[in-house]
Coordinates of C-alpha atoms (C1' of nucleotides) in Angstrom, one line a residue:
Chain U
X1325 CA -25.0 75.1 -29.8
X1326 CA -28.2 74.5 -30.8
X1327 CA -29.1 71.3 -32.3
X1328 CA -31.6 70.8 -35.5
X1329 CA -33.8 67.6 -35.6
X1330 CA -36.8 66.7 -38.0
X1331 CA -38.8 64.6 -35.9
X1332 CA -41.3 62.1 -37.4
X1333 CA -43.2 59.4 -36.3
X1334 CA -44.6 56.2 -38.6
X1335 CA -47.6 57.8 -40.8
X1336 CA -51.1 55.6 -39.0
X1337 CA -52.5 53.8 -42.0
X1338 CA -55.5 55.3 -42.8
X1339 CA -58.0 53.1 -42.4
X1340 CA -59.0 53.0 -39.4
X1341 CA -58.5 54.6 -35.6
X1342 CA -55.9 55.6 -33.3
X1343 CA -55.4 53.5 -30.6
X1344 CA -53.6 53.0 -27.5
X1345 CA -50.8 51.4 -30.2
X1346 CA -50.8 54.1 -32.0
X1347 CA -49.9 55.9 -29.1
X1348 CA -47.0 54.7 -27.9
X1349 CA -44.9 56.1 -30.9
X1350 CA -46.4 59.0 -30.8
X1351 CA -46.9 60.2 -26.8
X1352 CA -42.4 58.7 -27.3
X1353 CA -41.5 61.2 -29.8
X1354 CA -43.7 64.0 -28.8
X1355 CA -41.6 63.6 -25.2
X1356 CA -38.4 63.4 -27.1
X1357 CA -39.8 66.4 -29.3
X1358 CA -40.9 68.6 -26.0
X1359 CA -37.4 67.3 -24.1
X1360 CA -35.5 69.0 -27.2
X1361 CA -37.8 72.3 -27.3
X1362 CA -38.0 73.0 -23.6
X1363 CA -33.3 72.0 -23.9
X1364 CA -33.7 75.3 -26.6
X1365 CA -33.4 73.3 -30.1
X1366 CA -35.2 74.0 -33.0
X1367 CA -37.2 71.1 -33.6
X1368 CA -39.8 69.7 -36.0
X1369 CA -42.5 67.6 -35.6
X1370 CA -43.5 66.0 -39.6
X1371 CA -46.2 63.1 -39.2
X1372 CA -49.0 62.3 -41.8
X1373 CA -51.9 59.5 -42.8
X1374 CA -50.7 57.3 -44.9
X1375 CA -53.4 56.6 -47.9
X1376 CA -53.0 54.7 -50.3
X1377 CA -53.4 50.7 -51.1
X1378 CA -56.2 48.5 -51.6
X1379 CA -56.9 48.2 -48.2
X1380 CA -58.3 51.9 -47.9
X1381 CA -59.5 51.8 -51.4
X1382 CA -61.3 48.2 -51.1
X1383 CA -63.1 50.0 -47.3
X1384 CA -63.8 53.3 -49.4
X1385 CA -65.9 50.8 -51.6
X1386 CA -67.3 49.1 -48.5
X1387 CA -68.4 52.6 -47.0
X1388 CA -69.7 53.9 -50.4
X1389 CA -67.0 56.4 -50.2
X1390 CA -65.0 57.5 -52.8
X1391 CA -61.7 57.0 -51.5
X1392 CA -60.2 60.8 -51.4
X1393 CA -63.5 61.5 -49.0
X1394 CA -62.9 58.7 -46.8
X1395 CA -59.0 59.4 -46.2
X1396 CA -59.9 63.4 -45.8
X1397 CA -62.7 62.1 -42.9
X1398 CA -60.2 59.3 -41.9
X1399 CA -57.2 61.9 -41.6
X1400 CA -59.6 64.6 -39.3
X1401 CA -60.3 61.7 -37.0
X1402 CA -57.0 60.9 -36.1
X1403 CA -55.9 64.8 -35.9
X1404 CA -58.3 65.3 -33.3
X1405 CA -57.2 62.3 -31.4
X1406 CA -53.7 63.3 -31.3
X1407 CA -54.5 66.7 -30.5
X1408 CA -56.1 65.5 -27.5
X1409 CA -52.9 64.0 -26.8
X1410 CA -51.3 66.9 -26.6
X1411 CA -48.8 65.6 -29.4
X1412 CA -47.3 68.8 -31.4
X1413 CA -47.1 67.6 -34.2
X1414 CA -46.4 71.0 -36.3
X1415 CA -48.1 69.2 -39.5
X1416 CA -50.0 66.6 -39.5
X1417 CA -50.1 66.3 -43.4
X1418 CA -51.4 63.5 -45.7
X1419 CA -49.2 61.4 -48.2
X1420 CA -52.5 61.7 -51.0
X1421 CA -51.4 65.1 -51.5
X1422 CA -49.8 66.6 -54.5
X1423 CA -46.6 67.3 -53.1
X1424 CA -46.0 63.8 -52.9
X1425 CA -46.9 62.7 -56.2
X1426 CA -44.3 65.8 -57.4
X1427 CA -41.3 63.9 -55.0
X1428 CA -42.4 60.1 -55.6
X1429 CA -42.0 60.3 -59.4
X1430 CA -38.8 63.0 -59.1
X1431 CA -37.0 59.6 -56.6
X1432 CA -38.3 57.3 -58.8
X1433 CA -37.3 58.5 -62.3
X1434 CA -34.0 58.9 -60.2
X1435 CA -34.2 55.3 -58.6
X1436 CA -34.7 54.9 -62.8
X1437 CA -31.9 56.6 -63.9
X1438 CA -29.4 55.3 -62.3
X1439 CA -30.2 52.1 -63.3
X1440 CA -32.4 50.7 -60.4
X1441 CA -35.7 50.5 -61.9
X1442 CA -36.5 46.5 -63.6
X1443 CA -39.2 45.1 -64.7
X1444 CA -40.5 41.1 -64.2
X1445 CA -43.0 39.2 -65.5
X1446 CA -44.8 37.9 -62.7
X1447 CA -47.3 34.9 -62.2
X1448 CA -50.6 36.8 -59.6
X1449 CA -53.7 35.3 -58.3
X1450 CA -56.8 37.4 -59.9
X1451 CA -60.0 37.6 -58.1
X1452 CA -62.3 37.3 -61.2
X1453 CA -64.9 37.9 -59.0
X1454 CA -63.4 40.7 -57.6
X1455 CA -61.1 42.1 -60.5
X1456 CA -58.0 42.6 -57.9
X1457 CA -54.8 40.8 -58.5
X1458 CA -54.2 39.1 -55.1
X1459 CA -51.4 39.8 -53.1
X1460 CA -49.8 37.3 -50.7
X1461 CA -52.3 39.2 -47.6
X1462 CA -55.3 38.2 -49.7
X1463 CA -55.0 35.1 -50.4
X1464 CA -56.0 31.8 -48.7
X1465 CA -55.5 27.9 -49.2
X1466 CA -54.3 25.1 -47.5
X1467 CA -50.3 24.9 -46.8
X1468 CA -48.3 22.5 -49.8
X1469 CA -46.2 20.9 -47.0
X1470 CA -47.8 20.1 -43.6
X1471 CA -52.0 20.7 -45.2
X1472 CA -52.7 23.4 -42.4
X1473 CA -56.1 24.8 -43.4
X1474 CA -56.7 28.6 -43.9
X1475 CA -52.8 29.9 -44.2
X1476 CA -52.1 33.2 -46.0
X1477 CA -49.4 33.3 -49.2
X1478 CA -46.3 33.6 -48.3
X1479 CA -45.7 31.6 -44.7
X1480 CA -47.9 29.2 -42.9
X1481 CA -48.1 29.7 -39.5
X1482 CA -48.3 26.1 -38.3
X1483 CA -44.9 24.1 -39.3
X1484 CA -43.5 28.2 -40.4
X1485 CA -43.1 26.4 -44.4
X1486 CA -42.1 29.8 -46.5
X1487 CA -43.5 29.4 -49.6
X1488 CA -45.1 31.0 -52.6
X1489 CA -48.4 31.9 -52.9
X1490 CA -48.5 29.9 -56.2
X1491 CA -48.4 26.4 -54.6
X1492 CA -50.9 27.0 -52.2
X1493 CA -53.5 23.9 -52.5
X1494 CA -57.1 24.9 -52.6
X1495 CA -56.4 28.1 -53.1
X1496 CA -59.3 30.9 -52.2
X1497 CA -59.9 34.8 -52.3
X1498 CA -60.4 36.2 -49.2
X1499 CA -62.4 39.3 -50.8
X1500 CA -65.0 37.1 -52.4
X1501 CA -64.2 33.2 -50.8
X1502 CA -63.6 32.6 -55.1
X1503 CA -61.2 30.0 -56.1
X1504 CA -58.5 32.8 -58.2
X1505 CA -57.3 32.4 -61.3
X1506 CA -53.3 32.6 -61.6
X1507 CA -52.2 35.8 -64.3
X1508 CA -49.3 37.1 -65.6
X1509 CA -48.4 41.0 -65.0
X1510 CA -45.0 42.8 -65.6
X1511 CA -44.3 44.8 -62.1
X1512 CA -41.7 47.0 -61.7
X1513 CA -38.1 46.2 -59.2
X1514 CA -36.2 48.4 -57.4
X1515 CA -32.9 46.8 -57.4
X1516 CA -32.1 47.1 -53.8
X1517 CA -29.2 45.3 -54.2
X1518 CA -27.2 48.9 -56.0
X1519 CA -26.9 50.2 -52.1
X1520 CA -25.3 47.2 -50.7
X1521 CA -22.7 49.4 -49.7
X1522 CA -24.9 52.5 -48.9
X1523 CA -27.1 50.5 -46.5
X1524 CA -24.3 48.9 -45.0
X1525 CA -22.1 51.8 -44.3
X1526 CA -25.3 54.1 -43.1
X1527 CA -26.1 51.1 -40.7
X1528 CA -22.1 51.1 -38.6
X1529 CA -22.5 55.1 -38.4
X1530 CA -24.7 54.0 -35.2
X1531 CA -27.5 56.0 -36.1
X1532 CA -29.5 52.1 -34.8
X1533 CA -29.0 50.6 -31.5
X1534 CA -26.7 47.1 -31.1
X1535 CA -29.6 45.3 -30.4
X1536 CA -31.2 46.6 -34.1
X1537 CA -28.2 46.6 -36.2
X1538 CA -27.3 42.6 -35.4
X1539 CA -31.1 41.8 -36.7
X1540 CA -30.0 44.2 -39.8
X1541 CA -27.0 42.5 -40.5
X1542 CA -28.7 39.4 -40.7
X1543 CA -31.0 40.1 -43.5
X1544 CA -27.5 41.7 -45.4
X1545 CA -25.5 38.5 -44.7
X1546 CA -28.4 36.6 -46.4
X1547 CA -28.5 38.9 -49.5
X1548 CA -31.2 42.1 -51.0
X1549 CA -33.8 40.7 -53.4
X1550 CA -35.0 43.5 -56.2
X1551 CA -38.5 45.5 -54.4
X1552 CA -41.9 44.9 -55.7
X1553 CA -43.0 48.6 -56.2
X1554 CA -45.9 48.4 -58.4
X1555 CA -49.1 47.3 -58.5
X1556 CA -52.0 46.7 -61.0
X1557 CA -55.2 48.7 -61.1
X1558 CA -57.6 49.0 -59.6
X1559 CA -56.0 50.6 -57.2
X1560 CA -55.5 54.1 -55.0
X1561 CA -52.3 55.3 -55.2
X1562 CA -49.8 58.0 -57.3
X1563 CA -49.9 56.3 -61.2
X1564 CA -45.6 55.6 -62.3
X1565 CA -44.7 58.0 -64.6
X1566 CA -43.6 56.9 -68.8
X1567 CA -46.5 53.4 -68.1
X1568 CA -49.9 53.0 -68.6
X1569 CA -51.8 51.7 -65.1
X1570 CA -49.1 50.7 -63.1
X1571 CA -49.7 52.3 -59.8
X1572 CA -47.0 52.2 -57.2
X1573 CA -46.9 50.0 -54.1
X1574 CA -48.4 51.9 -50.7
X1575 CA -44.8 51.2 -49.3
X1576 CA -43.0 53.3 -52.3
X1577 CA -44.5 56.6 -51.4
X1578 CA -45.3 56.1 -47.7
X1579 CA -41.6 56.8 -46.7
X1580 CA -41.6 59.7 -49.3
X1581 CA -44.5 61.3 -47.2
X1582 CA -42.2 62.2 -44.0
X1583 CA -40.3 64.5 -46.9
X1584 CA -43.3 65.5 -48.5
X1585 CA -45.0 66.7 -45.5
X1586 CA -42.1 69.1 -44.4
X1587 CA -42.6 70.2 -47.9
X1588 CA -45.8 71.5 -47.7
X1589 CA -45.5 72.7 -44.7
X1590 CA -42.2 74.6 -45.1
X1591 CA -44.4 76.2 -48.2
X1592 CA -46.8 77.3 -46.0
X1593 CA -45.2 78.7 -42.8
X1594 CA -42.3 80.2 -45.1
X1595 CA -40.8 79.1 -41.7
X1596 CA -37.3 77.0 -42.7
X1597 CA -36.5 76.1 -45.6
X1598 CA -37.7 72.6 -47.3
X1599 CA -33.6 72.0 -48.9
X1600 CA -31.7 73.0 -45.6
X1601 CA -33.8 70.3 -43.8
X1602 CA -34.3 67.4 -46.6
X1603 CA -30.6 68.2 -47.9
X1604 CA -28.0 69.7 -46.1
X1605 CA -26.2 68.4 -42.9
X1606 CA -27.1 71.2 -40.4
X1607 CA -30.2 69.3 -39.7
X1608 CA -30.6 65.9 -38.2
X1609 CA -33.5 63.9 -39.1
X1610 CA -35.0 61.4 -36.4
X1611 CA -37.9 58.2 -37.5
X1612 CA -39.6 57.3 -34.3
X1613 CA -41.4 53.6 -36.0
X1614 CA -42.0 50.4 -34.7
X1615 CA -40.8 47.0 -35.0
X1616 CA -42.8 45.6 -37.7
X1617 CA -41.6 48.8 -40.0
X1618 CA -38.1 47.6 -38.8
X1619 CA -37.2 46.8 -42.8
X1620 CA -39.1 49.3 -44.5
X1621 CA -37.1 52.4 -43.4
X1622 CA -33.8 50.6 -42.4
X1623 CA -33.0 48.7 -46.0
X1624 CA -35.3 50.5 -48.2
X1625 CA -35.7 54.3 -47.3
X1626 CA -32.0 55.0 -46.6
X1627 CA -31.9 53.7 -50.4
X1628 CA -34.2 55.9 -51.7
X1629 CA -33.1 58.8 -49.9
X1630 CA -29.7 58.6 -51.6
X1631 CA -30.8 57.8 -54.6
X1632 CA -32.9 60.7 -54.8
X1633 CA -30.2 63.4 -53.1
X1634 CA -31.5 63.8 -49.4
X1635 CA -29.7 63.8 -46.6
X1636 CA -29.9 59.8 -44.5
X1637 CA -31.0 60.4 -40.9
X1638 CA -29.5 60.2 -37.6
X1639 CA -31.7 58.2 -36.3
X1640 CA -33.8 55.2 -36.6
X1641 CA -35.3 54.4 -32.7
X1642 CA -37.8 51.3 -32.5
X1643 CA -40.0 50.5 -30.6
X1644 CA -41.9 47.0 -29.6
X1645 CA -45.5 47.0 -29.9
X1646 CA -48.0 47.3 -26.8
X1647 CA -49.7 44.0 -24.6
X1648 CA -52.8 45.0 -22.4
X1649 CA -52.4 43.2 -19.3
X1650 CA -50.3 40.8 -21.2
X1651 CA -52.2 40.2 -23.8
X1652 CA -51.2 41.1 -27.8
X1653 CA -54.0 43.9 -28.1
X1654 CA -56.9 42.7 -30.6
X1655 CA -60.7 42.9 -31.0
X1656 CA -61.1 39.0 -30.7
X1657 CA -59.1 38.9 -27.3
X1658 CA -61.1 41.6 -25.7
X1659 CA -58.2 43.7 -25.5
X1660 CA -58.4 46.6 -27.9
X1661 CA -58.1 50.3 -26.5
X1662 CA -59.3 52.9 -29.0
X1663 CA -57.3 56.7 -27.9
X1664 CA -61.6 57.9 -28.1
X1665 CA -62.5 55.2 -25.9
X1666 CA -59.4 56.0 -23.0
X1667 CA -60.5 59.5 -23.4
X1668 CA -63.7 59.1 -22.7
X1669 CA -62.6 58.0 -18.9
X1670 CA -59.1 59.3 -18.4
X1671 CA -56.6 61.9 -18.5
X1672 CA -54.2 61.6 -21.4
X1673 CA -51.9 63.2 -19.5
X1674 CA -52.1 60.1 -16.8
X1675 CA -51.1 57.7 -20.3
X1676 CA -48.4 59.7 -21.0
X1677 CA -46.6 59.7 -18.1
X1678 CA -47.6 55.2 -17.8
X1679 CA -45.3 55.1 -21.3
X1680 CA -42.3 57.2 -20.1
X1681 CA -42.4 55.3 -16.7
X1682 CA -42.1 52.2 -19.2
X1683 CA -40.1 53.5 -21.9
X1684 CA -36.5 52.3 -22.9
X1685 CA -35.0 52.6 -25.9
X1686 CA -34.7 48.6 -26.3
X1687 CA -37.5 46.7 -28.8
X1688 CA -39.1 44.9 -26.1
X1689 CA -43.0 45.4 -25.9
X1690 CA -45.1 47.6 -23.3
X1691 CA -47.3 46.8 -21.4
X1692 CA -50.4 48.1 -20.1
X1693 CA -51.7 46.2 -17.7
X1694 CA -55.2 48.2 -15.9
X1695 CA -53.5 47.3 -12.5
X1696 CA -49.9 48.9 -12.6
X1697 CA -52.0 51.6 -14.4
X1698 CA -53.8 52.6 -12.0
X1699 CA -51.1 52.4 -8.7
X1700 CA -48.6 53.8 -11.1
X1701 CA -50.2 57.4 -11.4
X1702 CA -52.1 57.5 -8.2
X1703 CA -48.9 57.0 -6.9
X1704 CA -46.4 58.8 -8.4
X1705 CA -48.2 62.1 -10.1
X1706 CA -50.7 62.0 -7.5
X1707 CA -49.6 60.9 -4.4
X1708 CA -46.5 62.1 -5.0
X1709 CA -46.0 64.9 -7.5
X1710 CA -48.5 66.2 -7.6
X1711 CA -49.4 66.0 -4.0
X1712 CA -46.6 68.8 -3.3
X1713 CA -48.0 71.7 -4.9
X1714 CA -51.5 70.6 -3.0
X1715 CA -50.3 70.5 0.5
X1716 CA -47.7 73.6 0.6
X1717 CA -49.9 76.1 -1.4
X1718 CA -52.5 75.3 1.3
X1719 CA -50.3 76.0 4.3
X1720 CA -48.8 79.4 2.5
X1721 CA -52.4 80.7 1.9
X1722 CA -53.3 80.1 5.2
X1723 CA -50.3 81.0 6.8
X1724 CA -48.9 83.4 4.8
X1725 CA -51.5 85.0 2.7
X1726 CA -51.2 83.4 -0.5
X1727 CA -46.9 84.8 -1.0
X1728 CA -43.9 82.7 -0.7
X1729 CA -40.6 84.2 1.1
X1730 CA -36.8 83.3 0.5
X1731 CA -35.1 80.2 1.0
X1732 CA -33.8 79.4 4.4
X1733 CA -30.2 77.9 4.3
X1734 CA -30.9 75.3 5.3
X1735 CA -33.1 73.9 2.9
X1736 CA -30.1 74.3 0.6
X1737 CA -29.3 71.1 0.0
X1738 CA -32.6 69.4 -0.4
X1739 CA -32.6 72.1 -3.3
X1740 CA -29.6 70.9 -4.7
X1741 CA -29.6 67.5 -4.4
X1742 CA -32.9 67.6 -6.8
X1743 CA -30.6 69.6 -9.1
X1744 CA -28.1 66.9 -9.3
X1745 CA -30.1 64.6 -11.0
X1746 CA -30.4 67.3 -14.1
X1747 CA -27.8 65.8 -15.8
X1748 CA -28.9 62.4 -15.7
X1749 CA -32.4 63.2 -16.7
X1750 CA -31.1 65.3 -20.0
X1751 CA -29.5 62.1 -20.4
X1752 CA -31.9 60.0 -20.1
X1753 CA -34.5 61.7 -22.2
X1754 CA -31.5 62.1 -25.0
X1755 CA -31.2 58.4 -24.9
X1756 CA -34.5 58.1 -25.1
X1757 CA -34.3 56.2 -21.6
X1758 CA -37.8 57.8 -20.4
X1759 CA -38.2 54.4 -17.7
X1760 CA -35.0 55.2 -16.0
X1761 CA -35.9 59.0 -16.3
X1762 CA -38.9 58.7 -14.8
X1763 CA -37.5 57.1 -11.8
X1764 CA -35.2 59.4 -11.3
X1765 CA -37.6 62.0 -10.8
X1766 CA -39.7 60.4 -8.5
X1767 CA -36.8 59.9 -6.7
X1768 CA -36.5 64.3 -6.7
X1769 CA -40.1 63.6 -5.1
X1770 CA -39.1 61.1 -2.3
X1771 CA -36.8 63.9 -1.2
X1772 CA -39.1 66.7 -1.2
X1773 CA -41.8 64.8 0.1
X1774 CA -39.2 64.1 2.9
X1775 CA -38.3 67.6 3.5
X1776 CA -41.8 68.7 4.1
X1777 CA -42.7 66.0 6.3
X1778 CA -38.9 66.5 8.2
X1779 CA -39.5 70.5 8.6
X1780 CA -43.4 69.8 9.7
X1781 CA -43.6 73.4 9.0
X1782 CA -47.9 72.5 9.5
X1783 CA -46.6 72.7 12.8
X1784 CA -43.7 75.1 13.1
X1785 CA -46.7 77.8 12.0
X1786 CA -48.2 77.6 15.8
X1787 CA -44.7 79.5 16.5
X1788 CA -43.1 80.5 13.5
X1789 CA -45.6 81.6 11.1
X1790 CA -42.8 83.5 8.8
X1791 CA -40.1 80.5 9.2
X1792 CA -42.7 78.6 7.8
X1793 CA -43.1 80.6 4.7
X1794 CA -39.2 79.8 4.2
X1795 CA -39.8 76.1 4.4
X1796 CA -42.4 76.3 2.1
X1797 CA -41.0 78.4 0.0
X1798 CA -38.2 75.9 -0.4
X1799 CA -40.9 73.4 -1.1
X1800 CA -42.7 75.6 -3.9
X1801 CA -39.0 75.2 -5.8
X1802 CA -38.2 71.8 -5.0
X1803 CA -41.7 71.6 -6.8
X1804 CA -41.3 73.9 -9.4
X1805 CA -37.4 71.8 -10.3
X1806 CA -39.8 68.0 -10.6
X1807 CA -42.1 70.3 -12.8
X1808 CA -39.1 71.5 -15.0
X1809 CA -38.2 67.3 -15.1
X1810 CA -41.4 66.6 -16.0
X1811 CA -42.8 69.5 -18.5
X1812 CA -42.0 66.9 -22.2
X1813 CA -44.3 64.3 -20.0
X1814 CA -47.0 66.0 -18.7
X1815 CA -47.5 69.2 -20.4
X1816 CA -51.1 70.0 -19.5
X1817 CA -50.3 69.8 -15.6
X1818 CA -46.9 71.4 -15.4
X1819 CA -49.1 74.2 -17.6
X1820 CA -51.6 74.5 -14.5
X1821 CA -48.4 74.8 -12.3
X1822 CA -46.8 77.4 -13.8
X1823 CA -50.3 79.0 -14.0
X1824 CA -50.4 78.1 -10.3
X1825 CA -47.4 79.8 -9.3
X1826 CA -47.8 82.1 -11.5
X1827 CA -44.4 81.1 -13.8
X1828 CA -44.3 82.1 -17.5
X1829 CA -43.5 78.5 -19.4
X1830 CA -40.4 77.0 -18.3
X1831 CA -37.5 76.1 -20.2
X1832 CA -35.3 74.0 -19.3
X1833 CA -32.6 76.1 -17.9
X1834 CA -35.1 77.6 -15.7
X1835 CA -33.1 74.5 -13.1
X1836 CA -30.3 77.2 -12.9
X1837 CA -33.0 80.0 -10.9
X1838 CA -35.5 79.8 -7.9
X1839 CA -38.4 82.4 -7.4
X1840 CA -39.2 84.2 -4.1
X1841 CA -41.0 86.5 -2.4
X1842 CA -44.0 86.6 -4.9
X1843 CA -47.5 85.5 -5.1
X1844 CA -49.5 82.3 -5.6
X1845 CA -52.7 81.4 -6.2
X1846 CA -54.9 79.0 -4.7
X1847 CA -54.5 75.7 -5.6
X1848 CA -57.3 73.6 -8.0
X1849 CA -56.9 70.0 -8.0
X1850 CA -54.3 69.7 -11.6
X1851 CA -55.6 65.6 -12.0
X1852 CA -57.9 63.5 -9.7
X1853 CA -56.8 59.8 -8.3
X1854 CA -58.5 57.2 -10.3
X1855 CA -59.9 53.6 -9.8
X1856 CA -59.4 51.0 -11.4
X1857 CA -62.5 50.7 -12.2
X1858 CA -62.4 53.2 -14.0
X1859 CA -59.5 52.4 -16.4
X1860 CA -61.3 49.2 -16.6
X1861 CA -64.0 50.2 -18.1
X1862 CA -62.0 51.9 -21.1
X1863 CA -61.3 48.1 -22.6
X1864 CA -63.5 47.0 -25.2
X1865 CA -65.5 50.2 -25.0
Chain Q
rC134 C1' -33.6 20.3 -34.2
rG135 C1' -36.4 27.2 -38.2
rC136 C1' -35.4 32.0 -36.1
rG137 C1' -35.7 35.7 -32.0
rG138 C1' -36.6 37.6 -26.6
rG139 C1' -37.5 36.1 -22.2
rG140 C1' -37.7 33.2 -16.6
rU141 C1' -35.3 37.3 -10.4
rG142 C1' -39.5 38.2 -3.4
rG143 C1' -47.8 38.3 -4.3
rA144 C1' -47.4 41.7 -9.2
rG145 C1' -44.3 44.4 -12.2
rC146 C1' -39.3 45.9 -13.3
rA147 C1' -33.3 47.4 -12.1
rG148 C1' -28.6 44.6 -11.6
rU149 C1' -23.3 41.5 -17.5
rG150 C1' -17.9 38.5 -11.1
rG151 C1' -17.1 40.2 -5.0
rU152 C1' -22.4 41.7 1.2
rA153 C1' -29.3 40.9 -3.6
rG154 C1' -32.4 46.0 -4.9
rC155 C1' -36.6 49.4 -6.8
rU156 C1' -41.6 50.4 -7.7
rU157 C1' -46.4 48.4 -5.5
rG158 C1' -49.2 45.7 -2.7
rU159 C1' -49.4 42.7 3.0
rC160 C1' -48.3 44.3 8.3
rG161 C1' -46.2 48.3 12.2
rG162 C1' -46.0 52.9 13.8
rG163 C1' -45.5 58.3 12.5
rC164 C1' -47.9 63.0 11.3
rU165 C1' -52.8 65.4 10.5
rC166 C1' -50.5 70.2 5.9
rA167 C1' -52.3 67.5 1.1
rU168 C1' -56.8 64.1 -3.6
rA169 C1' -56.9 57.4 2.4
rA170 C1' -52.0 61.7 0.7
rC171 C1' -46.9 61.9 2.9
rC172 C1' -43.3 60.1 6.8
rC173 C1' -40.8 56.0 10.0
rG174 C1' -39.7 50.5 10.0
rA175 C1' -41.1 45.5 9.5
rA176 C1' -41.8 40.7 6.9
rG177 C1' -41.2 38.5 2.5
rG178 C1' -36.4 35.6 -2.7
rU179 C1' -32.1 28.7 -2.7
rC180 C1' -31.9 34.8 -9.4
rG181 C1' -36.8 28.4 -14.5
rC182 C1' -33.7 22.9 -13.5
rA183 C1' -29.0 20.7 -13.4
rG184 C1' -24.1 20.5 -14.1
rG185 C1' -19.3 23.7 -15.6
rU186 C1' -15.7 28.2 -14.7
rU187 C1' -13.7 30.3 -10.7
rC188 C1' -11.3 32.1 -4.6
rG189 C1' -16.3 34.1 -5.5
rA190 C1' -22.1 33.5 -10.5
rG191 C1' -28.5 36.4 -11.0
rU192 C1' -24.4 37.5 -13.7
rC193 C1' -19.5 33.4 -17.8
rC194 C1' -20.0 27.7 -20.2
rU195 C1' -22.8 23.5 -21.2
rG196 C1' -27.2 20.8 -21.3
rC197 C1' -32.4 20.9 -20.6
rC198 C1' -37.5 22.9 -18.5
rC199 C1' -41.0 26.6 -19.2
rC200 C1' -43.5 31.1 -21.7
rC201 C1' -43.4 34.7 -25.4
rG202 C1' -43.1 36.9 -30.4
rC203 C1' -42.0 36.0 -35.7
rU204 C1' -49.5 34.6 -38.0
rA205 C1' -55.3 38.2 -38.2
rC206 C1' -58.4 42.8 -37.5
rC207 C1' -52.2 46.2 -35.9
rA208 C1' -47.7 49.5 -35.1

RNA sequence: CGCGGGGUGGAGCAGUGGUAGCUUGUCGGGCUCAUAACCCGAAGGUCGCAGGUUCGAGUCCUGCCCCCGCUACCA
């Protein structure tokens, strides 16, 4: 049965470049997507830039651009970076779009109609220098409890006390450094508690892993608070319909970007009906997100979807953060790596493999260790896998004029044992246990190398060329299976193998077949070894 | 007593009651087809500490110690 799946990665914020952290998520998602397609499932991958909010407005101002131009350029750069890493988005759109405005308004108005929107007058700090209301993150001061300096408006990082921004001592605006004034403003709230049952039922249905479910259960038990979804002008975003000078908070229209991106893609390509994807149960919706935005995707998002008349997600997959050499990735620590810096020195396929070899379905953080990376790539990708291609094709061209023959009966066991890992690997890809999948595949590569070594076709060739080529034919078939296994992770390298072996693009079902009596091309390096120095060079470039 | 995650051979990890395992690194050997790669073998751990449950604990319970996240540019 062919499954129909729509997959998304969280929308990168259009206020900075893509870095190796973003790529954890996009590579994880892409491996899943490519695996589904390889299996013959209908799988579309949607993403977009999250283009609204105060931060973007201010960054645009700072660079003396209109926000529209600013986000246009960032998006262009994001698309380029993702493409370089072979991330196979079917569409990469923007939340600053007509479709997104219309859908956001629609969903909001439905929520309003259902009685889920309410207003409250709130007291908020206001910076008179910049004419901006200051959210918690944009105001600092002294903690009211322990008096620690330079604390944000929501909680103290020293004593963990949480408070209201207005309780801060000696507050100042992070924009101007000046003391802000308190101003009243009407804000619009989404009554999340109206959807408690919807969320709770959804949560019980196995759409998230157990640890995630436990975390969410905690939040539910504490009680669902109303969600502030409005911001005052000036703001870069969508105006709230039927109101003046009120804008949707960026987190309201951001996830709706998943839907509007699909809508734009459906309208443009006519490949599928938008309603069928988002409103029928024919499609499974799978979201991939980082642990920081779990709240939005598992509480607000199901509620918004429900009130908007859309189907709720089948899966919300949550991953951890990236650390670099076991430190938090940060500019000040000197552990920040941009996608662009990586690309200047290293093969993007290597990062895909490295992440795959470390990714699990858990929320654990993932470490990019320069030493470990170098070892793993040289040893697994080059030494174990690509080396099989390289050593066999050399013999085939030296002794067999570039033609493979038939698989000898003595090699059937070896091929069968490689094929016997198929179901396990399939299952590991499906359940996002990529590290386990890579381990299985490396076992297969070991089997192939051991076989080649024990049969020693290079010495057999001296007395029995025909049999030597048969051994190599078996070896090539082993190699081919391993490449099919790896295709979701290493699309480029595998494409090179398909070309080398004069084969059509592999599907998962090609694990049922063998190749015999045909020519193969001469081998050229599919990838090159790396040194620790090269890898270390990409940090803080 | 704020909450959560974790401490297993040099490094990175697997292992939820029954002879401690994998990858890498180190050392020795083999092969010479291959990108100093591949194959075989060896050394290396009282599984953070202390108690307890059990015929038996890395695995369960209790206490303690240590590290990390919950907080910036960030996902």
